Tab-separated table of C-alpha atoms in Angstrom:
chain	number	residue	atom	x	y	z
Q	1	UNK	CA	16.983	34.377	-70.734
Q	2	UNK	CA	17.190	33.047	-74.291
Q	3	UNK	CA	16.557	29.416	-75.181
Q	4	UNK	CA	17.443	28.239	-78.669
Q	5	UNK	CA	15.090	25.704	-80.204
Q	6	UNK	CA	16.609	23.804	-83.113
Q	7	UNK	CA	14.137	21.990	-85.363
Q	8	UNK	CA	14.390	19.500	-88.216
Q	9	UNK	CA	10.715	19.887	-89.137
Q	10	UNK	CA	8.289	22.808	-88.852
Q	11	UNK	CA	5.817	20.422	-87.222
Q	12	UNK	CA	7.781	20.728	-83.965
Q	13	UNK	CA	7.350	24.469	-83.530
Q	14	UNK	CA	3.728	24.598	-82.374
Q	15	UNK	CA	3.951	21.895	-79.680
Q	16	UNK	CA	7.107	23.202	-78.022
Q	17	UNK	CA	5.880	26.803	-78.028
Q	18	UNK	CA	2.601	25.601	-76.503
Q	19	UNK	CA	4.493	23.733	-73.782
Q	20	UNK	CA	6.519	26.830	-72.916
Q	21	UNK	CA	3.406	29.035	-72.839
Q	22	UNK	CA	1.704	26.619	-70.454
Q	23	UNK	CA	4.567	25.895	-68.069
Q	24	UNK	CA	7.272	28.556	-68.422
Q	25	UNK	CA	6.413	31.593	-70.544
Q	26	UNK	CA	9.242	33.872	-69.368
Q	27	UNK	CA	12.188	32.835	-71.593
Q	28	UNK	CA	12.782	34.336	-75.010
Q	29	UNK	CA	12.533	31.511	-77.555
Q	30	UNK	CA	14.743	31.596	-80.646
Q	31	UNK	CA	13.778	29.109	-83.369
Q	32	UNK	CA	16.221	27.720	-85.900
Q	33	UNK	CA	14.807	25.379	-88.546
Q	34	UNK	CA	16.695	23.209	-91.033
Q	35	UNK	CA	14.046	21.100	-92.740
Q	36	UNK	CA	16.669	19.296	-94.830
Q	37	UNK	CA	17.978	17.378	-91.809
Q	38	UNK	CA	15.183	14.785	-91.687
Q	39	UNK	CA	15.095	14.432	-95.464
Q	40	UNK	CA	18.841	13.846	-95.630
Q	41	UNK	CA	18.731	11.312	-92.794
Q	42	UNK	CA	15.921	9.433	-94.529
Q	43	UNK	CA	17.957	9.453	-97.743
Q	44	UNK	CA	21.214	8.303	-96.125
Q	45	UNK	CA	19.624	5.800	-93.758
Q	46	UNK	CA	22.119	6.529	-90.970
Q	47	UNK	CA	23.801	9.399	-89.177
Q	48	UNK	CA	27.060	10.429	-90.822
Q	49	UNK	CA	30.074	12.503	-89.751
Q	50	UNK	CA	28.812	15.189	-92.108
Q	51	UNK	CA	25.512	15.309	-90.233
Q	52	UNK	CA	27.337	15.672	-86.915
Q	53	UNK	CA	29.304	18.550	-88.405
Q	54	UNK	CA	26.089	20.269	-89.437
Q	55	UNK	CA	24.744	19.980	-85.897
Q	56	UNK	CA	27.949	21.428	-84.476
Q	57	UNK	CA	27.563	24.362	-86.861
Q	58	UNK	CA	23.977	24.911	-85.716
Q	59	UNK	CA	25.121	24.789	-82.095
Q	60	UNK	CA	27.860	27.356	-82.653
Q	61	UNK	CA	25.413	29.639	-84.427
Q	62	UNK	CA	22.879	29.786	-81.584
Q	63	UNK	CA	25.592	30.114	-78.939
Q	64	UNK	CA	27.071	33.053	-80.854
Q	65	UNK	CA	23.548	34.507	-80.961
Q	66	UNK	CA	23.399	34.544	-77.158
Q	67	UNK	CA	21.596	31.340	-76.229
Q	68	UNK	CA	21.619	30.368	-72.548
Q	69	UNK	CA	20.465	26.833	-73.366
Q	70	UNK	CA	19.710	24.705	-76.423
Q	71	UNK	CA	16.818	22.320	-76.916
Q	72	UNK	CA	16.799	20.144	-80.010
Q	73	UNK	CA	13.314	19.055	-81.029
Q	74	UNK	CA	14.404	16.399	-83.548
Q	75	UNK	CA	14.417	12.939	-81.993
Q	76	UNK	CA	16.353	10.983	-84.622
Q	77	UNK	CA	19.715	12.702	-84.106
Q	78	UNK	CA	20.809	11.720	-80.597
Q	79	UNK	CA	24.563	11.206	-81.211
Q	80	UNK	CA	24.780	14.494	-83.141
Q	81	UNK	CA	23.147	16.338	-80.241
Q	82	UNK	CA	25.516	14.676	-77.780
Q	83	UNK	CA	28.410	16.129	-79.781
Q	84	UNK	CA	26.903	19.615	-79.434
Q	85	UNK	CA	26.415	19.135	-75.690
Q	86	UNK	CA	30.038	18.105	-75.283
Q	87	UNK	CA	31.255	21.090	-77.315
Q	88	UNK	CA	29.317	23.605	-75.209
Q	89	UNK	CA	29.411	22.103	-71.700
Q	90	UNK	CA	28.353	23.122	-69.114
Q	91	UNK	CA	25.599	24.958	-71.013
Q	92	UNK	CA	22.352	22.944	-70.883
Q	93	UNK	CA	21.947	21.203	-74.246
Q	94	UNK	CA	19.004	18.813	-74.264
Q	95	UNK	CA	18.065	16.025	-76.579
Q	96	UNK	CA	14.315	16.141	-77.158
Q	97	UNK	CA	13.583	12.911	-75.340
Q	98	UNK	CA	16.043	12.669	-72.440
Q	99	UNK	CA	13.714	14.371	-69.941
Q	100	UNK	CA	10.814	12.143	-70.997
Q	101	UNK	CA	12.961	9.030	-70.590
Q	102	UNK	CA	13.935	10.184	-67.106
Q	103	UNK	CA	10.255	10.668	-66.304
Q	104	UNK	CA	9.475	7.118	-67.432
Q	105	UNK	CA	12.291	5.865	-65.215
Q	106	UNK	CA	10.929	7.770	-62.203
Q	107	UNK	CA	7.523	6.176	-62.830
Q	108	UNK	CA	9.167	2.767	-62.554
Q	109	UNK	CA	7.694	1.618	-65.863
Q	110	UNK	CA	9.067	-1.777	-66.876
Q	111	UNK	CA	7.311	-2.033	-70.240
Q	112	UNK	CA	7.199	1.147	-72.312
Q	113	UNK	CA	5.343	1.575	-75.579
Q	114	UNK	CA	7.190	3.956	-77.903
Q	115	UNK	CA	5.195	5.560	-80.726
Q	116	UNK	CA	6.813	7.385	-83.656
Q	117	UNK	CA	5.683	8.729	-87.004
Q	118	UNK	CA	9.261	8.935	-88.355
Q	119	UNK	CA	10.814	5.459	-88.428
Q	120	UNK	CA	14.397	6.681	-88.062
Q	121	UNK	CA	13.529	7.977	-84.585
Q	122	UNK	CA	13.595	4.410	-83.262
Q	123	UNK	CA	17.237	3.951	-84.305
Q	124	UNK	CA	18.315	6.871	-82.146
Q	125	UNK	CA	15.884	6.501	-79.271
Q	126	UNK	CA	16.100	2.815	-78.405
Q	127	UNK	CA	19.736	3.105	-77.229
Q	128	UNK	CA	18.748	6.203	-75.242
Q	129	UNK	CA	16.005	4.264	-73.467
Q	130	UNK	CA	18.449	1.431	-72.783
Q	131	UNK	CA	20.843	3.901	-71.142
Q	132	UNK	CA	18.277	6.109	-69.421
Q	133	UNK	CA	15.773	3.484	-68.291
Q	134	UNK	CA	17.891	0.334	-67.895
Q	135	UNK	CA	15.952	-2.875	-67.507
Q	136	UNK	CA	12.798	-1.531	-69.117
Q	137	UNK	CA	11.426	-3.329	-72.153
Q	138	UNK	CA	10.598	-0.898	-74.957
Q	139	UNK	CA	8.120	-1.954	-77.626
Q	140	UNK	CA	7.632	0.199	-80.696
Q	141	UNK	CA	4.760	1.112	-82.980
Q	142	UNK	CA	5.079	3.226	-86.112
Q	143	UNK	CA	2.169	5.527	-86.903
Q	144	UNK	CA	2.818	5.178	-90.606
Q	145	UNK	CA	1.566	8.084	-92.653
Q	146	UNK	CA	0.833	10.283	-89.634
Q	147	UNK	CA	3.650	12.753	-90.248
Q	148	UNK	CA	2.645	13.136	-93.871
Q	149	UNK	CA	-0.989	13.668	-92.886
Q	150	UNK	CA	-0.054	16.406	-90.419
Q	151	UNK	CA	2.209	18.106	-92.950
Q	152	UNK	CA	-0.695	18.075	-95.407
Q	153	UNK	CA	-2.976	19.725	-92.855
Q	154	UNK	CA	-5.030	16.628	-91.999
Q	155	UNK	CA	-4.647	16.772	-88.224
Q	156	UNK	CA	-7.600	14.451	-87.622
Q	157	UNK	CA	-6.045	11.656	-89.671
Q	158	UNK	CA	-2.704	12.218	-87.932
Q	159	UNK	CA	-4.306	11.844	-84.514
Q	160	UNK	CA	-6.263	8.759	-85.586
Q	161	UNK	CA	-3.122	7.028	-86.879
Q	162	UNK	CA	-1.201	7.858	-83.716
Q	163	UNK	CA	-4.076	6.577	-81.580
Q	164	UNK	CA	-4.162	3.356	-83.592
Q	165	UNK	CA	-0.437	2.834	-83.009
Q	166	UNK	CA	-0.820	3.544	-79.294
Q	167	UNK	CA	-3.734	1.135	-79.070
Q	168	UNK	CA	-1.522	-1.670	-80.346
Q	169	UNK	CA	0.669	-1.130	-77.256
Q	170	UNK	CA	-2.091	-1.257	-74.655
Q	171	UNK	CA	-0.343	-4.209	-72.942
Q	172	UNK	CA	2.472	-1.834	-71.910
Q	173	UNK	CA	2.488	0.306	-68.751
Q	174	UNK	CA	3.000	3.710	-70.340
Q	175	UNK	CA	3.062	5.244	-73.815
Q	176	UNK	CA	5.970	7.503	-74.777
Q	177	UNK	CA	5.868	9.745	-77.845
Q	178	UNK	CA	9.066	9.833	-79.871
Q	179	UNK	CA	8.453	13.238	-81.490
Q	180	UNK	CA	7.269	16.682	-80.501
Q	181	UNK	CA	4.757	16.702	-83.350
Q	182	UNK	CA	2.894	13.740	-81.834
Q	183	UNK	CA	1.933	15.595	-78.669
Q	184	UNK	CA	-1.306	16.939	-80.163
Q	185	UNK	CA	-2.581	13.334	-80.187
Q	186	UNK	CA	-1.971	12.751	-76.466
Q	187	UNK	CA	-5.646	12.528	-75.509
Q	188	UNK	CA	-6.512	10.253	-78.438
Q	189	UNK	CA	-3.584	7.942	-77.682
Q	190	UNK	CA	-4.527	7.777	-74.021
Q	191	UNK	CA	-8.117	6.894	-74.879
Q	192	UNK	CA	-7.043	4.202	-77.369
Q	193	UNK	CA	-4.489	2.575	-75.083
Q	194	UNK	CA	-5.953	3.211	-71.641
Q	195	UNK	CA	-2.442	4.193	-70.521
Q	196	UNK	CA	-0.704	7.352	-69.353
Q	197	UNK	CA	1.018	9.132	-72.249
Q	198	UNK	CA	4.350	10.933	-71.871
Q	199	UNK	CA	5.207	13.711	-74.319
Q	200	UNK	CA	8.597	15.187	-75.073
Q	201	UNK	CA	7.693	18.923	-75.043
Q	202	UNK	CA	6.224	18.977	-71.539
Q	203	UNK	CA	9.076	16.972	-70.050
Q	204	UNK	CA	11.743	19.013	-71.838
Q	205	UNK	CA	10.354	22.359	-70.655
Q	206	UNK	CA	10.183	21.129	-67.063
Q	207	UNK	CA	13.773	19.882	-67.213
Q	208	UNK	CA	15.118	23.108	-68.716
Q	209	UNK	CA	13.366	25.135	-66.043
Q	210	UNK	CA	14.834	22.899	-63.366
Q	211	UNK	CA	18.364	23.327	-64.716
Q	212	UNK	CA	18.193	27.056	-65.333
Q	213	UNK	CA	15.957	28.321	-62.527
Q	214	UNK	CA	16.017	25.699	-59.782
Q	215	UNK	CA	19.420	23.979	-60.105
Q	216	UNK	CA	19.499	22.863	-56.445
């Protein structure tokens, strides 16, 4: 079984591979990285038809390469990923956060703290939370500078900034991470907030396994 992983930043590769190794090591993972996606979104300030077209091209490429499922690890591109899912239905095509949002809904959380290190993630994810966890109040905190610190190799500073952002949301019931790259700071965020922390890689792997292996 081959699962295509499509990334907008190299920072997503390690956490999703770690999640697969821990929970479901059997599939063959095929990585496709376009690091210009996040930069172009930050430049444009909004998703464009051109960006959707690029995602459709990426989807066609991995399907032609034999993918049995597609997982996007870039949280700021929800509508583009939905277009890929529609084009390739009924193949499982997952947005990075939909399984995590479903997990928050199953927990019955009414006040969710959403942490991101890429501000544009909020634009895409807040409507997804509204649709996937209706009635829940979502409060956001930006771990400003954390993504840059991680890219520069300063993992300790990254984790400290993420923990600080999570700590500002300690009045919520659960912390949700908006990006795969944040998952390394799960323990620090939990300690700072005193709350359970949901990560996108773990939830996404569990959901893909459910759909592909146990689709009862």
